[in-house]
Amino acid sequence: MERVRVALLGCGSVGSQVAAALAPGSEGVAELSARAGVAIELVGIAVRDADAPREGLDGVLDRSLLTTDAEALVARADVVVELVGGIEPARSLLLRAFEHGASAVTGNKALLAAHGRELHAAADAAGVDLYFEAAVAGAIPIIRPLRESLAGDRVERVLGIVNGTTNYVLDQMDTHGQSFDDAVARAQELGFAEADPTADVDGWDAAAKAAILATLAFHTPVTIDDVHREGIRSVSAEDVAAAREAGAVVKLLAVAERTTGVDDDGAAVEGVQARVHPVLLSREHPLASVRGAYNAVFVEAAGAGDLMFYGQGAGGRPTASAVLGDLVTLARHRQDGSQGPRVLGHAGLPVLPTDAVRTRYQVRLVVADRPGVLAAVAQVFAAHGVSIETVRQRPAAGAVAGEGGAASLVVVTHTAADAALAGCVADLSELDAVASVASVLRVEGDS
């Protein structure tokens, strides 16, 4: 049987699971080789410290496979599996792999969101493959469906819960009434959140994934710099309670969609919009039932209709499953001399700014509890062309109902432009009767 030499870069939570599956002489690598039709041989693992203890691998792998010379390892591989994360040296190592004629598997969302176009072009020029199922939503197969299964369809919209940490935090706030800080602390205790949760709760992780999904869905290069990003730090227990009263739930969504904007001459133009932010989501929507640290991606396509992909979006073993699936595919390609589908940017649609977005909004205000306030608030919405759908009023947290106190006014709008809503919020903040604009949430689904 012919062989495919595999170099593994990185041996963290995912890398160690991949390494164990590829251990020379193991039943795992024998089974993977049988599926690929070619002998898969792990020729080395690049790590920062070859002498560090490797929990779960000592006694499973020969330590002679460990090396700190990643460049030399890449030069003698047929397939490089990159799991070191970050931009450098990952980017340079993958480019070096392509120069040597090696294909690559990566789970590096940050790298693809920043330099995906460069890497795909380099792989295409070298006649090799770059696969990355593990970069978005862990074990959930979503990259291949967008890249291959839906290649004959027209994808209109992709909505994704693609960060398990934020979904766990918001779920705790919804089901147990916890504050944001308490929910984050609990997520850290359970290992769902890092000691520094910034990348998750501020939306950076989800934004990188949104860029990748948008690039595939709309055949247009989208980078993380094109993605509008808002995190969940501003989501309060009061927001979650108001959502529950409205038959909705708060979720952090990655949204990528075709939409219409205007060019410099004022003419209508079709484009792509990608954004990450908290939304008020109807509990009737399939994504509303995604609990805990799970992920899900909802795709709206012209022909296929609505599709949902659900499962474990992170963790060593689930993510390794996606990596190994890509590895088997590339080993097959290597054996028969074929190449997988390219990631094309042929559509070349413009990436439109957030102010081109039209959606519904929930605006929560803290106002003086006295006659005439609602009329003044409604007048501001009307002045900006934003139509009100519903209004709910109740005493503000800690306040007593009745004139002279404070009230929480929850306004849900009909569809409006982001720019119009922004102007409305700015003017509301200037009203004497408005103590604060407590929150603004976009609304998805029927609620």
XYZ file of C-alpha atoms in Angstrom:
447
model
C 0.000 0.000 0.000
C 1.229 3.480 -0.855
C 1.757 5.863 2.052
C 0.884 9.452 2.861
C 3.284 11.151 5.249
C 1.509 13.407 7.766
C 3.105 16.223 9.747
C 1.172 17.466 12.777
C 1.784 21.028 13.922
C 0.624 21.511 17.496
C -0.259 19.065 20.240
C -2.809 20.862 22.397
C -6.330 19.705 23.240
C -7.199 18.979 19.605
C -3.710 18.069 18.409
C -3.240 15.466 21.124
C -6.466 13.743 20.079
C -5.336 13.723 16.442
C -1.910 12.409 17.488
C -3.467 9.567 19.474
C -5.645 8.593 16.507
C -2.598 8.551 14.209
C -0.240 6.724 16.593
C 1.922 4.354 14.507
C 0.788 0.753 14.830
C -2.528 1.668 16.474
C -5.928 0.325 15.486
C -7.034 3.899 14.859
C -4.508 4.682 12.154
C -5.047 1.248 10.592
C -8.775 1.950 10.295
C -8.190 5.452 8.888
C -5.717 4.037 6.367
C -8.253 1.436 5.277
C -10.856 4.133 4.724
C -8.402 6.262 2.769
C -7.078 3.368 0.694
C -3.534 4.476 1.461
C -1.238 4.048 4.469
C -1.385 7.154 6.675
C 1.951 7.625 8.433
C 2.521 10.201 11.149
C 6.109 11.323 10.543
C 6.387 13.992 13.240
C 4.715 16.418 15.633
C 5.992 19.981 15.917
C 5.781 21.373 19.464
C 7.298 24.248 21.404
C 8.845 21.996 24.069
C 9.675 18.407 23.112
C 10.428 17.504 26.740
C 7.124 18.664 28.231
C 4.818 15.968 29.655
C 2.065 14.874 27.260
C -0.936 13.694 29.236
C -2.630 10.799 27.474
C 0.157 10.401 24.926
C 3.053 9.119 27.008
C 3.214 5.405 26.317
C 1.057 5.847 23.219
C 3.478 7.777 21.015
C 7.208 7.407 20.570
C 8.732 10.674 21.779
C 11.131 10.602 18.845
C 8.187 11.918 16.791
C 8.303 15.213 18.704
C 10.341 18.047 17.236
C 10.749 21.775 17.660
C 11.827 22.205 14.014
C 8.471 22.753 12.325
C 9.961 23.928 9.018
C 12.045 20.780 8.559
C 9.026 18.633 9.434
C 6.818 20.395 6.894
C 9.428 19.823 4.174
C 9.103 16.033 4.419
C 5.319 15.741 4.580
C 2.609 15.006 2.024
C -0.131 16.454 4.242
C 0.352 19.052 6.979
C -2.188 19.272 9.798
C -1.930 22.748 11.331
C -3.351 23.088 14.841
C -1.043 25.662 16.411
C -3.512 28.545 16.021
C -2.802 32.240 15.570
C -1.422 33.949 12.481
C 2.320 33.301 12.654
C 4.099 30.956 12.318
C 0.984 29.099 11.077
C 0.632 31.195 7.905
C 4.288 30.848 6.901
C 4.304 27.112 7.624
C 1.255 26.488 5.459
C 2.716 28.521 2.601
C 5.940 26.530 2.941
C 3.922 23.294 2.860
C 2.268 24.312 -0.398
C 5.663 25.191 -1.906
C 6.793 21.636 -1.119
C 3.687 20.184 -2.762
C 1.926 19.210 0.463
C -1.789 19.622 1.061
C -3.007 20.945 4.398
C -5.729 20.592 7.002
C -6.288 23.433 9.451
C -8.688 24.362 12.210
C -7.312 27.892 12.400
C -10.300 30.231 12.072
C -8.307 33.378 12.873
C -5.815 32.643 10.114
C -8.469 31.846 7.512
C -10.532 34.903 8.413
C -7.505 37.173 7.956
C -5.497 35.450 5.194
C -7.851 32.905 3.654
C -7.711 34.412 0.167
C -3.909 34.301 0.127
C -3.775 30.717 1.395
C -6.403 29.382 -0.997
C -4.652 31.080 -3.923
C -1.307 29.579 -2.896
C -2.823 26.096 -2.571
C -4.507 26.403 -5.976
C -1.290 27.583 -7.608
C 0.551 24.578 -6.185
C -2.193 22.151 -7.219
C -2.816 20.997 -3.638
C -5.732 21.064 -1.197
C -6.537 23.221 1.821
C -9.327 21.746 3.968
C -10.695 23.373 7.119
C -13.863 21.714 8.412
C -12.643 22.124 12.002
C -12.384 25.919 11.691
C -16.111 26.516 12.213
C -18.396 24.776 14.719
C -16.081 21.927 15.732
C -17.525 18.548 14.846
C -20.509 19.959 12.951
C -20.163 19.394 9.192
C -20.917 22.835 7.746
C -17.889 23.736 5.608
C -18.329 20.833 3.201
C -22.093 21.341 2.764
C -21.529 25.006 1.863
C -18.484 24.252 -0.274
C -19.861 21.192 -2.089
C -23.413 20.046 -1.300
C -24.966 23.485 -1.892
C -22.700 24.436 -4.790
C -25.660 24.119 -7.167
C -27.986 26.219 -5.019
C -28.262 29.871 -4.122
C -27.670 30.482 -0.441
C -29.544 33.528 0.763
C -28.688 33.610 4.440
C -26.659 31.859 7.132
C -27.404 32.242 10.844
C -25.073 30.584 13.297
C -24.627 29.989 17.013
C -20.925 29.329 16.548
C -19.460 30.053 19.973
C -20.209 27.626 22.785
C -19.025 29.902 25.585
C -21.434 32.720 24.789
C -24.293 30.322 24.161
C -23.719 28.724 27.565
C -23.596 32.126 29.286
C -26.804 33.367 27.650
C -28.534 30.056 28.307
C -27.656 30.278 32.018
C -29.014 33.822 32.125
C -32.238 32.661 30.485
C -32.886 29.418 32.360
C -31.506 30.327 35.800
C -31.800 34.119 35.877
C -28.073 34.573 36.445
C -26.261 37.837 35.831
C -23.718 38.037 33.032
C -20.793 37.984 35.474
C -22.142 34.984 37.400
C -22.819 33.052 34.198
C -19.300 33.709 32.918
C -17.808 32.584 36.239
C -19.814 29.361 36.057
C -18.663 28.775 32.473
C -15.055 29.184 33.618
C -15.574 26.694 36.457
C -16.857 24.095 33.983
C -14.105 24.735 31.424
C -16.464 26.271 28.848
C -14.727 29.652 29.096
C -11.070 30.650 29.229
C -9.616 32.547 32.194
C -9.664 35.531 29.826
C -12.964 35.149 27.908
C -12.460 38.261 25.767
C -12.266 36.472 22.393
C -15.566 34.759 23.111
C -17.728 37.296 24.939
C -16.601 40.218 22.755
C -17.461 38.303 19.587
C -14.016 37.939 18.022
C -14.214 34.156 17.742
C -17.671 34.272 16.168
C -16.639 37.080 13.808
C -13.803 35.001 12.361
C -16.237 32.151 11.743
C -18.779 34.538 10.203
C -16.138 35.666 7.692
C -15.425 32.053 6.691
C -19.117 31.181 6.348
C -19.832 34.291 4.276
C -16.892 33.593 1.965
C -18.170 30.084 1.235
C -21.879 30.846 1.086
C -21.616 33.776 -1.303
C -18.440 32.973 -3.276
C -17.017 36.317 -2.231
C -13.862 36.940 -0.172
C -14.865 38.223 3.272
C -12.317 38.925 6.015
C -12.798 39.487 9.712
C -12.312 43.216 9.099
C -15.518 43.154 7.025
C -17.585 41.712 9.872
C -19.541 44.050 12.151
C -18.941 42.785 15.686
C -20.768 43.261 18.980
C -20.276 41.040 22.016
C -22.571 40.105 24.885
C -21.079 42.116 27.758
C -23.928 44.618 27.527
C -26.664 41.962 27.753
C -28.299 42.264 31.172
C -30.612 40.091 33.214
C -33.328 42.668 32.464
C -32.806 42.174 28.699
C -33.128 38.418 29.075
C -36.248 38.783 31.233
C -37.840 41.152 28.703
C -37.070 38.651 25.946
C -38.714 35.869 27.916
C -41.856 37.992 28.403
C -41.969 38.488 24.625
C -41.679 34.756 23.927
C -38.091 35.114 22.803
C -34.538 34.319 23.887
C -31.283 36.274 23.547
C -28.602 34.573 21.417
C -25.280 35.704 19.980
C -25.618 35.058 16.244
C -23.199 35.160 13.366
C -25.246 36.409 10.416
C -24.163 36.361 6.784
C -26.647 37.298 4.100
C -27.256 38.604 0.633
C -28.765 42.054 0.837
C -29.227 45.220 -1.190
C -27.373 48.464 -0.679
C -26.562 51.500 -2.785
C -23.404 52.344 -4.678
C -21.656 55.724 -4.802
C -24.126 56.881 -7.464
C -27.146 55.941 -5.368
C -28.069 52.927 -7.507
C -29.247 49.706 -5.880
C -26.589 46.996 -5.732
C -26.657 43.417 -4.451
C -24.017 42.671 -1.863
C -23.009 40.642 1.158
C -23.347 41.637 4.771
C -21.686 39.822 7.678
C -22.176 40.637 11.324
C -22.034 39.201 14.845
C -24.225 40.548 17.634
C -26.804 39.558 20.257
C -30.311 39.111 18.864
C -33.787 38.665 20.236
C -34.798 35.329 18.723
C -38.301 33.904 18.739
C -38.527 30.713 20.771
C -40.256 29.196 17.736
C -37.063 29.472 15.701
C -35.001 26.230 15.562
C -31.890 28.028 16.826
C -33.684 29.082 20.013
C -33.614 25.476 21.255
C -29.800 25.249 21.097
C -28.798 24.988 24.732
C -25.629 25.005 26.779
C -22.313 25.026 24.936
C -23.706 23.485 21.760
C -23.459 25.115 18.319
C -25.813 25.191 15.350
C -25.843 26.747 11.894
C -29.102 27.540 10.067
C -28.902 27.924 6.291
C -31.598 29.449 4.096
C -31.200 28.398 0.445
C -33.385 29.072 -2.584
C -33.719 25.447 -3.636
C -33.009 23.389 -0.530
C -35.033 25.665 1.752
C -34.152 25.787 5.437
C -31.373 23.519 6.732
C -29.976 23.221 10.247
C -26.688 21.687 11.344
C -26.345 20.997 15.068
C -23.804 19.456 17.421
C -20.733 19.960 19.580
C -18.959 23.068 18.439
C -15.736 22.720 20.419
C -13.638 20.326 22.490
C -10.660 18.128 21.716
C -12.394 14.968 20.524
C -15.253 16.575 18.540
C -12.922 18.970 16.729
C -10.399 16.199 16.085
C -13.201 14.284 14.378
C -13.495 17.061 11.795
C -9.705 17.200 11.352
C -9.441 13.456 10.779
C -12.305 13.523 8.291
C -10.442 16.119 6.239
C -7.218 14.121 6.548
C -8.829 10.957 5.148
C -10.215 12.970 2.231
C -6.823 14.497 1.425
C -5.135 11.084 1.681
C -7.594 9.780 -0.906
C -6.850 12.734 -3.168
C -3.137 12.129 -2.755
C -3.498 8.490 -3.714
C -5.551 9.059 -6.873
C -3.898 12.323 -7.922
C -7.059 14.406 -7.621
C -7.815 17.743 -6.017
C -10.866 18.870 -4.067
C -13.133 21.808 -4.929
C -11.567 25.224 -4.839
C -12.802 28.120 -2.739
C -13.713 30.625 -5.406
C -14.358 34.342 -5.112
C -15.879 34.541 -8.562
C -19.079 36.303 -7.444
C -17.097 39.321 -6.262
C -20.069 40.834 -4.453
C -19.367 44.020 -2.505
C -19.331 43.706 1.269
C -21.912 46.197 2.486
C -21.646 48.204 5.715
C -23.918 47.573 8.676
C -26.012 50.675 8.044
C -27.342 48.884 4.954
C -28.965 46.248 7.171
C -32.730 46.288 7.586
C -34.165 44.357 10.507
C -36.462 44.703 13.504
C -35.240 46.018 16.839
C -36.087 45.893 20.514
C -35.172 49.117 22.306
C -35.383 49.113 26.110
C -35.594 52.525 27.760
C -35.622 53.652 31.375
C -38.064 56.574 31.451
C -39.904 58.814 33.883
C -43.242 57.233 34.855
C -45.526 60.146 33.996
C -48.115 61.090 31.360
C -46.873 62.174 27.931
C -43.634 60.210 27.952
C -44.835 57.533 25.554
C -46.055 60.178 23.117
C -42.680 61.910 23.176
C -40.856 58.636 22.607
C -43.178 57.679 19.745
C -42.596 61.055 18.124
C -38.832 60.431 17.996
C -39.350 57.055 16.322
C -41.712 58.645 13.812
C -39.265 61.441 13.041
C -36.717 58.859 11.899
C -39.212 56.824 9.902
C -39.089 53.894 12.326
C -42.490 52.267 12.786
C -43.363 50.856 16.227
C -44.837 47.340 16.383
C -45.375 46.870 20.131
C -44.754 48.711 23.394
C -44.560 47.176 26.872
C -44.162 49.166 30.069
C -43.467 48.021 33.605
C -41.768 49.504 36.680
C -38.017 49.769 36.266
C -35.897 47.398 38.336
C -36.140 48.486 41.979
C -38.728 51.174 41.242
C -42.307 51.476 42.512
C -45.073 51.762 39.949
C -46.822 55.102 39.751
C -46.279 58.680 38.689
C -42.968 60.111 39.808
C -41.093 56.826 39.627
C -39.175 55.200 36.801
C -40.467 52.753 34.221
C -38.922 50.302 31.808
C -40.302 50.905 28.326
C -39.695 48.113 25.822
C -40.316 49.117 22.199
C -40.232 46.589 19.350
C -40.078 48.112 15.871
C -41.090 47.003 12.432
C -38.265 46.511 9.928
C -36.033 49.555 9.776
C -32.595 50.546 8.521
C -29.718 50.335 10.983
C -28.776 53.931 10.261
C -32.309 55.154 10.996
C -32.428 53.248 14.257
C -29.031 54.640 15.288
C -30.289 58.191 14.756
C -33.435 57.386 16.687
C -31.466 56.062 19.662
C -29.233 59.150 19.664
C -32.277 61.456 19.841
C -34.001 59.330 22.485
C -30.948 59.752 24.695
C -31.474 63.530 24.587
C -35.092 63.447 25.823
C -35.540 64.794 29.347
C -37.959 61.999 30.153
C -35.485 59.270 29.125
C -33.033 58.379 31.871
C -31.160 55.944 29.654
C -31.330 53.777 26.559
C -30.671 50.559 28.465
C -30.240 48.261 25.460
C -30.814 47.798 21.746
C -31.220 44.287 20.351
C -31.894 43.228 16.794
C -34.856 40.887 16.364
C -34.755 37.681 14.308
C -37.733 35.420 13.632
C -41.350 36.092 14.553
C -41.669 37.222 18.160
